[in-house]
Amino acid sequence: MNTSTNASTVRGPGTLATAVCLALAAGTAAAQNLEVVVVTATKRGETLLEDTPISVQSIGGQTLAEIGALDFDDFMRRVPSLSISDNGPGDKRIVLRGVSATGAGTVGLYFDEVVITGSNLGDDGGRQPDIKLFDMDRIEVLRGPQGTTFGSSSLSGTIRWLPKAPEYGTFSGDLGVRATTLKESDTTGYQYDGVINVPLGERVAVRFAGLRVTIPGYIDGRFGEDLDEESTTAARAMLGWQITDDLEFTAMTMFQKMDLEGRTSFSTENLDLPLSPTLNGQPLPSRYYSSDQSRPFRREDIAMYSGKLIYTKDWGTITAAHSLFDRDSEFARDASAAAEVLSVGALHADSTGVSLIENPQHYWIRSSELRFSSDWDGPIQVLVGAYNHNEDRTGGSRWYSVDPRTGRFGIDSVDFLHRSETTHVDEQALFGEVSWDVTDRITATAGIRWFDFEVGQEASRIVDFRSVPGPGPGHQFEYSESGTTLRFNLAYDLNDDWMTYVQVAEGFRAGGANDQTAASIADVQIPAGFGSDSIVNYELGMKGALADRRLSLSGAIYQIDWTDIQVSQFADSATGLRFTYRGNGGEARVRGAELELIAQPSEVLQFGLGVSYNNSELTEDLPIPTQGLDGDPLPYVPEWTGSINARYTHPLPGGEWEAFIGGDWSYTGE
């Protein structure tokens, strides 16, 4: 059984974060040299991190457990060049190497072989999902475009969550309990998690893991205190079957349910205005206020299913994988101000327009991949594969009045607008890489990916607040595109401890459709769709070890050129309503550097340091000048990020247990 205690932390605003963890754990003292880290980032099987000539970082499951990592925000500060704009659970804009824009996510996300990359119908960076961390083997972060091996949306990198696999012949279990206190909150959060591994003979095993967590809220509003409290339940089951010595089958199913009875946006001043929030007739006592007149909420159900067959011989490995990702989310935000204007006018606000805009989204991603990675005797190795991707999305919005007393739907609620849309995506891809050991110390790698995708969308208009033109079908749109992405890498082993590499790699993000329904009601024309955007990354990196491998260093400098950026544009109606849509325009450049250091000066003491710098700016005016001009910085991109961590262990009497104390400090710039 593991137990841990977390110091009080602030989940709210701020660019500095510190955390301290003190715990007891079963095990032995740390080895004298640094841990050997294995990654599967190249899809060529397991490779040593220090021998992988790309910028990749791996955070092990033990580290994740020790730092109390629950979600993305808890580990991302350890990764140079990785940051987020956090709009709440299930709504993350992930930024890697300074690449940030409207639309779908710019970072590819995978849970083992399951594609979970956020894809959305609005302007919010993908609304990337929050997968809770429990019973994890490791997390791998690949920095830089991964267009040849991972395809669309791995524009600036890829993040892979890898859960622990079933262990053959071993019965084991683990239980954990965690309590969290939060500054500015009147409640305490709890986390319960557990895992059990059950062998079913020598060649079959199953592994079950689950989690229940409540995260305290800290934002107060007219409907109560701590309105942003989050509750999540998750469970995962995995099967491992070693069919023969050469053939292994694994299967996984996972479910996660999240509820947030509020939202994580707030104000720091409670102005004395007619509609300012009060609680029981008194001004809010909190430091963080919600000005909402209705009660926003966010709910999300995620299900994942996957199966993988791996055939391994002396000459190489064949992998066949199929997965399904099912995400059903519902997000409602306060729209009272706009409804007041539309219903009674700005000068006659009387709370009849207190309302919510609800945005339900449901999408399924089915993906299949077949690949072969060679293990030949000789200087030439290959990776070839085929990929198929089918995606169905349904979504839209419903704008309706609410009961001012409860802030939720009531018997007198009226629909102002109700629309829906359906999108289908078909994608096929072929990819391959060839590596050549030119000499004992020089390896050249070239890769290519061909892709072809089709997007179809249909929107329907159900009702609008003017009842004109009334219910009926909306617009239909189809879009298709094909192309290739390339990668070239040259790695040079300076000696047994140091390597350097140079790489040029491309990445892309698929285009799509704009929903024209709402704009057409107001007789406003917006484009039916938009094209893909792409980047080219030029990188020079180095990895190595010193002091008898007690100190490891890795670093990279890079320049990213970004063209045809997907940007948010808008069109205005004659009555002053504004409708946003997605288009292409402008160019940008990112120049940056990353540095990681891990040191183990003694058997019981370990330090880690990470720092990154990104200068991200437009190199061409955007189509709407007020949104960005040549030389303007890209949004949501901090110029500097950094982190320091330390861990001290001490064996306890008997030798079967050890105590450790660790700490993290991180900094994220504006």
XYZ file of C-alpha atoms in Angstrom:
670
model
C 0.000 0.000 0.000
C 1.255 3.462 -0.912
C 0.322 6.541 1.059
C 1.138 10.133 0.246
C 0.458 13.577 1.637
C 0.340 16.677 -0.515
C 1.144 20.140 0.747
C -1.441 22.858 0.209
C -1.314 24.145 -3.348
C -3.204 26.646 -5.430
C -4.930 25.183 -8.496
C -5.905 28.616 -9.683
C -3.902 31.361 -11.377
C -0.208 31.976 -11.095
C 2.984 31.295 -12.985
C 4.967 29.798 -10.114
C 4.104 26.435 -8.627
C 5.788 24.439 -5.886
C 4.961 21.069 -4.397
C 6.518 18.839 -1.779
C 5.853 15.153 -1.340
C 6.896 12.922 1.574
C 6.139 9.217 1.463
C 7.167 5.659 2.238
C 7.558 3.162 -0.561
C 8.554 -0.456 -0.824
C 11.801 -1.098 -2.666
C 15.541 -0.822 -2.401
C 17.955 2.058 -2.532
C 18.578 3.690 -5.891
C 21.331 2.374 -8.093
C 24.548 4.311 -8.220
C 24.260 5.185 -11.907
C 21.331 6.842 -13.642
C 18.370 4.687 -14.584
C 18.401 3.162 -18.064
C 15.340 4.577 -19.864
C 13.671 2.754 -22.757
C 11.245 4.418 -25.213
C 9.117 3.222 -28.134
C 8.725 6.656 -29.694
C 10.148 5.755 -33.115
C 7.790 2.752 -33.635
C 10.914 0.648 -34.091
C 10.441 -1.280 -30.860
C 12.237 -0.448 -27.641
C 15.269 1.824 -27.937
C 17.430 3.426 -25.283
C 16.493 7.054 -24.725
C 20.141 8.132 -24.927
C 20.517 6.408 -28.318
C 17.341 7.852 -29.879
C 18.359 10.756 -32.169
C 15.285 12.920 -31.652
C 14.153 15.231 -28.861
C 12.147 12.894 -26.633
C 11.544 12.824 -22.891
C 10.210 9.934 -20.823
C 8.637 10.281 -17.371
C 8.408 6.929 -15.602
C 5.442 5.567 -13.701
C 7.300 5.587 -10.378
C 8.089 9.267 -10.795
C 4.476 10.037 -11.703
C 3.266 8.234 -8.578
C 5.799 9.917 -6.293
C 4.939 13.446 -7.433
C 1.225 12.679 -7.095
C 0.590 13.308 -10.797
C -3.129 13.076 -11.521
C -3.509 14.849 -14.849
C -1.637 16.754 -17.534
C -0.965 19.818 -15.417
C 0.946 17.735 -12.853
C 3.690 16.470 -15.166
C 3.922 18.936 -18.044
C 6.099 21.405 -16.117
C 8.915 18.850 -16.115
C 9.007 18.912 -19.928
C 10.896 21.808 -21.545
C 8.906 23.663 -24.240
C 5.586 22.179 -23.065
C 2.853 24.422 -21.656
C -0.934 24.698 -21.630
C -3.718 27.221 -21.653
C -6.087 25.600 -19.193
C -9.789 26.278 -19.661
C -10.804 23.535 -17.250
C -11.054 19.739 -17.267
C -11.346 18.344 -20.776
C -10.503 21.699 -22.344
C -6.737 22.071 -22.656
C -4.895 24.007 -25.332
C -1.539 22.165 -25.379
C 1.416 24.150 -26.700
C 4.679 22.454 -27.619
C 7.672 24.350 -29.013
C 5.688 27.562 -29.347
C 3.167 26.309 -31.933
C -0.277 27.585 -30.947
C -3.297 28.398 -33.084
C -7.046 28.114 -33.328
C -8.813 24.934 -34.342
C -7.856 21.315 -33.740
C -4.966 20.389 -31.472
C -1.428 21.026 -32.700
C -0.010 18.173 -30.572
C -0.864 14.539 -31.282
C -2.120 12.593 -28.238
C -2.094 8.802 -27.931
C -3.038 6.416 -25.121
C -0.818 3.524 -26.168
C -2.181 2.882 -29.687
C -5.461 4.797 -29.174
C -5.724 8.149 -30.965
C -7.168 10.648 -28.460
C -6.123 13.925 -30.123
C -8.718 16.610 -29.466
C -10.824 17.577 -32.456
C -13.462 20.225 -32.044
C -16.061 22.269 -33.845
C -15.037 25.581 -32.309
C -12.151 27.937 -31.717
C -10.433 26.440 -28.704
C -7.249 24.597 -29.633
C -8.777 21.153 -29.741
C -10.325 20.910 -26.283
C -7.727 18.256 -25.562
C -9.010 15.580 -23.156
C -7.800 15.054 -19.587
C -6.858 11.420 -19.091
C -6.304 10.752 -15.402
C -2.993 9.151 -14.489
C -3.107 5.888 -12.545
C -1.134 2.647 -12.907
C 1.084 4.177 -15.596
C 4.285 2.711 -17.023
C 5.523 6.006 -18.479
C 4.666 9.081 -20.534
C 6.709 9.869 -23.647
C 6.874 13.376 -25.085
C 8.239 13.701 -28.625
C 9.141 17.302 -29.390
C 9.083 18.535 -32.958
C 6.783 17.504 -35.843
C 6.043 13.779 -36.137
C 4.297 13.945 -39.496
C 5.851 10.796 -40.980
C 5.149 8.331 -38.146
C 2.097 9.870 -36.408
C 0.431 11.923 -39.149
C -2.072 14.761 -38.856
C -2.176 17.043 -35.792
C 1.297 15.975 -34.644
C 2.215 19.399 -35.940
C 4.646 20.288 -33.158
C 5.008 16.945 -31.403
C 3.316 13.897 -29.933
C 2.535 12.785 -26.367
C 1.960 9.110 -25.555
C 0.431 7.759 -22.332
C 1.586 4.164 -21.755
C -0.220 2.187 -19.018
C 1.377 -0.727 -17.214
C 0.869 -3.997 -19.067
C -0.307 -7.218 -17.417
C 2.530 -9.196 -15.828
C 2.650 -12.918 -16.536
C 3.067 -15.305 -13.611
C 2.837 -12.591 -10.940
C -0.017 -11.817 -8.565
C 0.242 -8.276 -7.230
C -1.868 -5.374 -6.062
C -1.641 -1.811 -4.868
C -3.950 0.613 -3.086
C -3.520 4.366 -2.722
C -5.279 7.108 -0.758
C -4.576 10.798 -1.171
C -5.966 13.935 0.428
C -5.655 17.400 -1.127
C -6.227 20.781 0.460
C -6.536 23.867 -1.667
C -5.950 27.458 -0.703
C -9.131 29.574 -0.993
C -11.297 26.422 -0.715
C -13.552 25.286 2.122
C -13.489 21.638 1.059
C -10.955 18.817 0.989
C -10.309 16.630 -2.025
C -9.812 12.878 -1.933
C -8.366 10.309 -4.292
C -8.713 6.539 -4.084
C -6.959 4.301 -6.587
C -6.111 0.627 -6.810
C -4.716 -2.040 -9.114
C -4.652 -5.823 -9.133
C -2.687 -8.075 -11.487
C -3.994 -11.650 -11.800
C -2.107 -14.379 -13.721
C -4.306 -16.942 -15.493
C -1.624 -19.524 -16.065
C 1.910 -18.893 -17.295
C 0.951 -17.149 -20.537
C -2.209 -15.193 -19.718
C -2.731 -12.338 -17.257
C -5.313 -9.645 -16.603
C -4.820 -6.312 -14.902
C -7.557 -4.137 -13.404
C -7.064 -0.559 -12.222
C -9.439 2.131 -11.044
C -9.594 5.634 -9.614
C -12.059 7.928 -7.885
C -11.041 11.540 -7.275
C -12.657 14.751 -6.077
C -10.720 17.987 -6.659
C -11.763 20.958 -4.493
C -13.109 24.118 -6.076
C -12.122 27.677 -5.192
C -14.407 29.941 -7.276
C -17.525 31.411 -5.637
C -20.627 32.796 -7.327
C -24.262 33.663 -6.808
C -25.194 29.960 -6.542
C -22.722 29.010 -3.827
C -19.072 28.532 -2.946
C -16.400 26.332 -4.540
C -18.533 25.997 -7.674
C -15.710 24.502 -9.764
C -15.364 21.266 -7.795
C -14.458 18.372 -10.102
C -15.336 14.687 -9.652
C -13.912 11.907 -11.839
C -14.278 8.126 -11.857
C -12.105 5.961 -14.107
C -11.498 2.227 -14.611
C -9.250 0.210 -16.900
C -8.960 -3.501 -17.714
C -6.120 -5.067 -19.721
C -5.519 -8.569 -21.027
C -2.160 -10.023 -21.999
C -1.831 -13.355 -23.830
C 1.538 -14.747 -24.895
C 0.087 -17.037 -27.566
C 3.492 -18.400 -28.582
C 7.066 -17.396 -27.895
C 6.844 -15.120 -30.945
C 3.242 -13.919 -30.848
C 1.576 -11.768 -28.174
C -1.921 -10.316 -28.008
C -2.957 -7.464 -25.707
C -6.347 -5.820 -25.278
C -7.510 -2.844 -23.277
C -10.744 -1.155 -22.330
C -10.972 2.039 -20.298
C -13.768 4.303 -19.096
C -13.628 7.761 -17.536
C -16.493 9.949 -16.325
C -15.953 13.572 -15.280
C -18.372 16.141 -13.806
C -17.650 19.815 -13.158
C -20.536 21.791 -11.698
C -19.220 25.201 -12.708
C -16.367 26.564 -14.754
C -12.791 27.578 -14.061
C -12.948 31.161 -15.361
C -13.066 33.855 -12.709
C -12.701 37.540 -11.879
C -10.532 38.955 -9.113
C -12.783 41.971 -8.458
C -16.439 41.878 -7.452
C -17.717 45.154 -8.852
C -20.803 46.750 -7.288
C -23.067 46.539 -10.340
C -26.764 45.611 -10.638
C -25.990 42.079 -11.814
C -22.846 41.570 -9.720
C -22.852 38.162 -8.018
C -23.926 37.934 -4.402
C -24.384 35.006 -2.055
C -27.407 35.158 0.280
C -27.681 38.869 -0.472
C -24.114 39.605 0.617
C -20.996 40.352 -1.458
C -18.916 37.264 -2.170
C -16.166 36.770 0.422
C -13.872 34.891 -1.942
C -10.815 36.184 -3.733
C -12.046 34.540 -6.961
C -15.495 35.374 -8.321
C -17.762 34.008 -11.009
C -19.908 36.706 -12.595
C -22.202 34.145 -14.265
C -25.957 34.713 -13.892
C -26.668 31.101 -14.855
C -24.925 27.874 -13.782
C -22.376 26.611 -16.323
C -21.310 22.990 -16.228
C -19.023 20.547 -17.982
C -19.581 16.800 -18.232
C -17.578 14.234 -20.143
C -17.664 10.468 -20.699
C -14.696 8.785 -22.380
C -14.399 5.161 -23.487
C -11.378 3.536 -25.125
C -11.014 0.081 -26.652
C -7.928 -1.362 -28.295
C -6.373 -4.607 -29.408
C -2.795 -5.198 -30.492
C -1.042 -8.224 -32.001
C 2.774 -8.295 -32.015
C 4.761 -10.907 -33.935
C 8.487 -10.827 -33.191
C 11.235 -12.737 -34.990
C 14.975 -12.321 -35.366
C 14.418 -10.438 -38.631
C 11.928 -7.884 -37.258
C 8.570 -7.141 -35.667
C 5.090 -6.967 -37.209
C 2.499 -4.990 -35.257
C -1.229 -4.841 -35.981
C -3.347 -2.490 -33.856
C -6.965 -1.379 -33.880
C -8.607 1.114 -31.532
C -11.789 3.028 -30.834
C -12.010 6.306 -28.920
C -15.476 7.477 -27.880
C -15.800 10.903 -26.255
C -19.139 12.402 -25.235
C -18.881 15.874 -23.738
C -21.314 18.599 -22.770
C -20.222 22.126 -21.980
C -22.548 24.984 -21.031
C -21.500 28.601 -20.547
C -23.350 31.691 -19.391
C -24.853 33.776 -22.212
C -27.061 36.110 -20.186
C -25.571 39.395 -21.395
C -26.167 38.652 -25.083
C -29.648 37.277 -24.439
C -30.644 40.374 -22.486
C -29.753 42.551 -25.461
C -31.600 40.336 -27.925
C -34.727 39.894 -25.772
C -35.352 43.320 -24.180
C -32.490 45.599 -25.176
C -29.435 46.793 -23.292
C -31.304 49.620 -21.527
C -34.072 47.388 -20.164
C -32.214 44.391 -18.697
C -34.620 42.584 -16.370
C -33.135 39.051 -16.061
C -35.571 37.598 -18.636
C -32.528 36.842 -20.756
C -30.646 34.820 -18.121
C -29.495 31.907 -20.262
C -26.977 29.230 -21.116
C -25.337 28.203 -24.369
C -24.849 24.461 -24.314
C -22.318 22.821 -26.647
C -22.694 19.043 -26.798
C -20.028 17.159 -28.741
C -19.763 13.473 -29.408
C -17.120 11.908 -31.555
C -15.779 8.487 -32.385
C -12.295 7.803 -33.722
C -11.636 4.382 -35.214
C -8.045 3.778 -36.231
C -6.134 0.786 -37.563
C -2.425 0.427 -38.242
C -0.239 -2.342 -39.617
C 3.523 -1.838 -39.529
C 6.786 -3.712 -39.884
C 10.060 -2.776 -38.208
C 13.167 -4.641 -39.337
C 15.950 -6.067 -37.202
C 18.281 -7.209 -39.934
C 21.969 -7.980 -39.781
C 23.513 -5.214 -41.787
C 23.609 -1.437 -42.148
C 20.060 -0.992 -43.548
C 16.880 -0.990 -41.436
C 13.322 -0.104 -42.484
C 9.992 0.862 -40.951
C 6.913 0.606 -43.188
C 3.252 0.863 -42.318
C -0.323 1.533 -43.402
C -2.871 3.543 -41.441
C -6.641 3.993 -41.669
C -8.657 6.564 -39.723
C -12.425 7.077 -39.566
C -13.964 9.794 -37.461
C -17.573 10.763 -36.823
C -18.454 13.921 -34.927
C -21.818 15.281 -33.907
C -22.203 18.594 -32.187
C -23.792 21.968 -32.237
C -25.259 24.387 -29.746
C -28.433 25.107 -27.884
C -29.096 28.575 -26.509
C -31.930 28.622 -23.980
C -33.235 30.668 -21.081
C -32.960 29.330 -17.540
C -34.718 29.813 -14.241
C -32.937 32.837 -12.637
C -33.370 31.278 -9.184
C -31.585 28.008 -10.007
C -29.532 28.994 -13.047
C -30.594 25.812 -14.834
C -33.257 24.624 -17.265
C -36.811 25.123 -15.980
C -40.391 24.549 -17.083
C -40.570 28.077 -18.536
C -37.277 27.864 -20.444
C -37.342 29.035 -24.062
C -34.990 28.103 -26.904
C -33.338 31.093 -28.586
C -31.356 28.927 -31.003
C -30.916 25.217 -31.483
C -28.665 23.796 -34.191
C -26.682 20.642 -34.836
C -24.045 19.400 -37.238
C -22.487 16.113 -38.240
C -18.978 15.638 -39.615
C -17.327 12.539 -41.047
C -13.610 12.143 -41.745
C -11.946 9.364 -43.745
C -8.160 9.191 -43.896
C -5.714 6.694 -45.345
C -1.952 6.880 -45.077
C 1.187 4.953 -46.007
C 4.458 5.677 -44.239
C 8.001 4.450 -44.266
C 11.511 5.163 -43.050
C 14.886 3.841 -44.091
C 17.958 4.149 -41.887
C 21.502 3.473 -43.088
C 24.571 3.033 -40.893
C 26.944 4.898 -43.146
C 29.795 4.100 -40.747
C 30.043 2.687 -37.239
C 29.269 6.174 -35.923
C 27.081 7.833 -38.594
C 23.436 6.888 -39.252
C 21.233 8.559 -41.855
C 17.427 8.235 -41.756
C 14.879 9.360 -44.341
C 11.122 9.083 -43.936
C 7.971 9.851 -45.918
C 4.243 9.695 -45.278
C 1.530 9.875 -47.932
C -1.927 10.827 -46.707
C -5.343 11.266 -48.247
C -8.407 12.427 -46.356
C -11.985 13.473 -47.028
C -14.190 15.610 -44.800
C -17.957 15.801 -45.112
C -20.225 17.971 -42.984
C -23.962 18.542 -42.760
C -25.599 21.124 -40.503
C -29.270 21.452 -39.576
C -31.187 24.440 -38.256
C -33.934 23.556 -35.775
C -35.178 26.860 -34.403
C -33.968 30.425 -33.910
C -35.190 33.242 -31.694
C -36.926 35.040 -34.611
C -38.542 31.827 -35.946
C -37.167 32.837 -39.341
C -36.579 30.969 -41.588
C -37.675 28.156 -39.260
C -36.691 24.519 -38.957
C -34.994 22.776 -41.819
C -31.752 21.387 -43.197
C -28.683 23.562 -43.281
C -25.568 23.562 -45.395
C -23.621 20.576 -46.678
C -19.918 20.700 -47.337
C -17.215 18.351 -48.590
C -13.462 18.822 -48.566
C -10.596 16.536 -49.545
C -6.826 16.782 -49.605
C -3.806 14.570 -50.141
C -0.090 15.118 -49.833
C 3.175 13.949 -48.322
C 5.360 14.856 -45.349
C 9.098 14.213 -45.154
C 11.766 13.715 -42.518
C 15.554 13.522 -42.715
C 17.834 12.797 -39.775
C 21.617 12.453 -39.580
C 23.041 11.147 -36.278
C 26.730 11.041 -35.337
C 28.138 9.193 -32.319
C 31.028 11.336 -31.144
C 32.097 8.554 -28.758
C 30.467 5.922 -26.546
C 28.916 8.604 -24.324
C 27.953 11.441 -26.674
C 25.896 11.790 -29.832
C 24.736 14.698 -31.945
C 22.112 14.867 -34.660
C 20.638 17.214 -37.228
C 17.070 16.879 -38.438
C 14.659 18.435 -40.897
C 11.045 17.321 -40.418
C 7.614 18.345 -41.677
C 4.245 18.261 -39.944
C 0.696 19.145 -40.935
C -2.812 19.639 -39.565
C -5.789 18.725 -41.727
C -8.257 21.284 -43.021
C -12.005 21.070 -42.597
C -15.414 22.696 -42.743
C -17.061 25.768 -41.216
C -20.588 25.546 -39.863
C -22.539 28.203 -41.765
C -25.915 27.644 -40.096
C -25.967 30.392 -37.469
C -24.439 32.957 -39.838
C -26.953 32.199 -42.571
C -29.829 32.999 -40.201
C -28.473 36.541 -40.008
C -27.835 36.660 -43.792
C -24.061 36.592 -43.298
C -21.829 34.656 -45.674
C -18.776 32.822 -44.330
C -16.449 30.425 -46.203
C -17.552 26.805 -46.330
C -14.139 25.451 -45.332
C -10.427 25.941 -44.799
C -7.223 24.162 -45.810
C -4.461 22.412 -43.911
C -1.496 24.209 -42.389
C 2.060 22.878 -42.216
C 5.421 23.456 -40.580
C 9.054 22.639 -41.309
C 11.353 22.103 -38.334
C 15.150 22.537 -38.551
C 16.888 21.095 -35.508
C 20.352 20.472 -34.083
C 20.567 18.338 -30.949
C 23.026 16.619 -28.638
C 22.821 13.932 -25.929
C 25.461 12.582 -23.593
C 26.664 11.538 -20.164
C 29.493 12.601 -17.853
C 31.082 11.623 -14.536
C 30.802 7.879 -14.998
C 27.196 8.313 -16.183
C 26.113 10.112 -13.009
C 25.210 13.150 -15.103
C 23.196 13.123 -18.331
C 22.606 16.092 -20.611
C 20.442 16.622 -23.671
C 19.643 19.754 -25.589
C 18.443 21.085 -28.905
C 18.159 24.314 -30.852
C 15.581 24.651 -33.596
C 13.718 26.879 -36.014
C 10.141 26.213 -37.102
C 8.622 27.810 -40.209
C 4.817 27.727 -40.204
C 2.686 28.476 -43.280
C -1.050 28.715 -44.091
C -1.861 29.017 -40.403
C -5.398 28.088 -39.421
C -6.696 31.266 -37.812
C -9.940 32.591 -36.411
C -11.688 35.118 -38.649
C -15.057 36.824 -38.361
C -17.891 38.406 -40.300
C -20.378 40.975 -38.968
C -24.086 41.175 -39.658
C -26.012 44.366 -40.370
C -27.350 44.276 -36.793
C -23.906 44.068 -35.221
C -23.759 40.323 -34.483
C -20.338 38.774 -35.090
C -19.800 35.265 -36.431
C -16.410 33.588 -36.188
C -15.075 30.947 -38.549
C -11.805 29.280 -39.456
C -9.593 30.296 -42.354
C -5.974 30.256 -43.486
C -3.516 33.095 -43.552
C -0.266 34.470 -42.303
C 3.066 32.868 -41.562
C 5.028 32.412 -38.347
C 8.478 31.464 -37.144
C 9.592 29.879 -33.878
C 13.193 29.948 -32.732
C 13.946 28.064 -29.567
C 16.274 26.012 -27.412
C 15.819 23.245 -24.824
C 18.101 21.843 -22.149
C 17.610 18.891 -19.796
C 19.935 17.720 -17.041
C 19.688 14.749 -14.667
C 22.331 14.250 -11.977
C 22.828 11.554 -9.354
C 25.779 12.634 -7.210
C 25.219 9.755 -4.748
C 23.177 6.591 -4.407
C 20.449 8.404 -2.486
C 20.306 11.848 -4.106
C 19.059 12.842 -7.564
C 18.463 16.208 -9.225
C 16.714 17.207 -12.430
C 16.606 20.466 -14.361
C 14.795 21.534 -17.507
C 14.684 24.898 -19.251
C 13.399 26.129 -22.599
C 13.252 29.349 -24.574
C 10.836 30.053 -27.430
C 10.609 33.161 -29.564
C 7.354 32.691 -31.491
C 6.194 35.465 -33.795
C 4.281 36.158 -36.963
C 6.364 36.778 -40.068
C 3.368 37.878 -42.156
C 0.224 39.846 -41.335
C -2.915 37.850 -40.610
C -5.951 38.420 -42.873
C -7.592 40.490 -40.104
C -4.919 43.022 -39.077
C -6.372 43.502 -35.592
C -5.633 39.842 -34.847
C -1.943 39.962 -35.644
C 0.742 41.723 -37.656
C 4.226 40.818 -38.758
C 6.402 40.659 -35.620
C 3.563 40.044 -33.130
C 4.063 37.128 -30.702
C 1.887 34.028 -31.016
C -0.812 33.647 -28.324
C -0.559 31.284 -25.346
C 3.203 30.811 -25.822
C 5.493 31.554 -22.835
C 8.943 32.756 -23.792
C 10.636 30.968 -20.880
C 9.739 27.805 -18.977
C 11.850 25.998 -16.410
C 11.714 23.383 -13.688
C 13.910 21.918 -10.964
C 13.258 18.703 -9.076
C 15.102 16.786 -6.378
C 14.682 13.436 -4.629
C 16.404 12.011 -1.557
C 15.942 8.390 -0.468
C 16.964 6.610 2.703
C 16.718 2.856 3.354
C 14.744 1.857 6.427
C 15.786 -0.914 8.813
C 15.278 -4.344 7.290
C 16.184 -3.277 3.757
C 12.739 -3.875 2.206
C 11.453 -0.311 2.562
C 12.826 3.102 1.846
C 11.668 6.604 2.666
C 11.982 9.439 0.218
C 11.393 13.149 0.172
C 11.127 15.105 -3.055
C 10.224 18.507 -4.357
C 9.454 20.335 -7.604
C 9.694 23.990 -8.548
C 8.557 25.274 -11.910
C 8.263 28.562 -13.739
C 6.114 29.506 -16.721
C 6.481 32.942 -18.249
C 3.681 35.082 -19.632
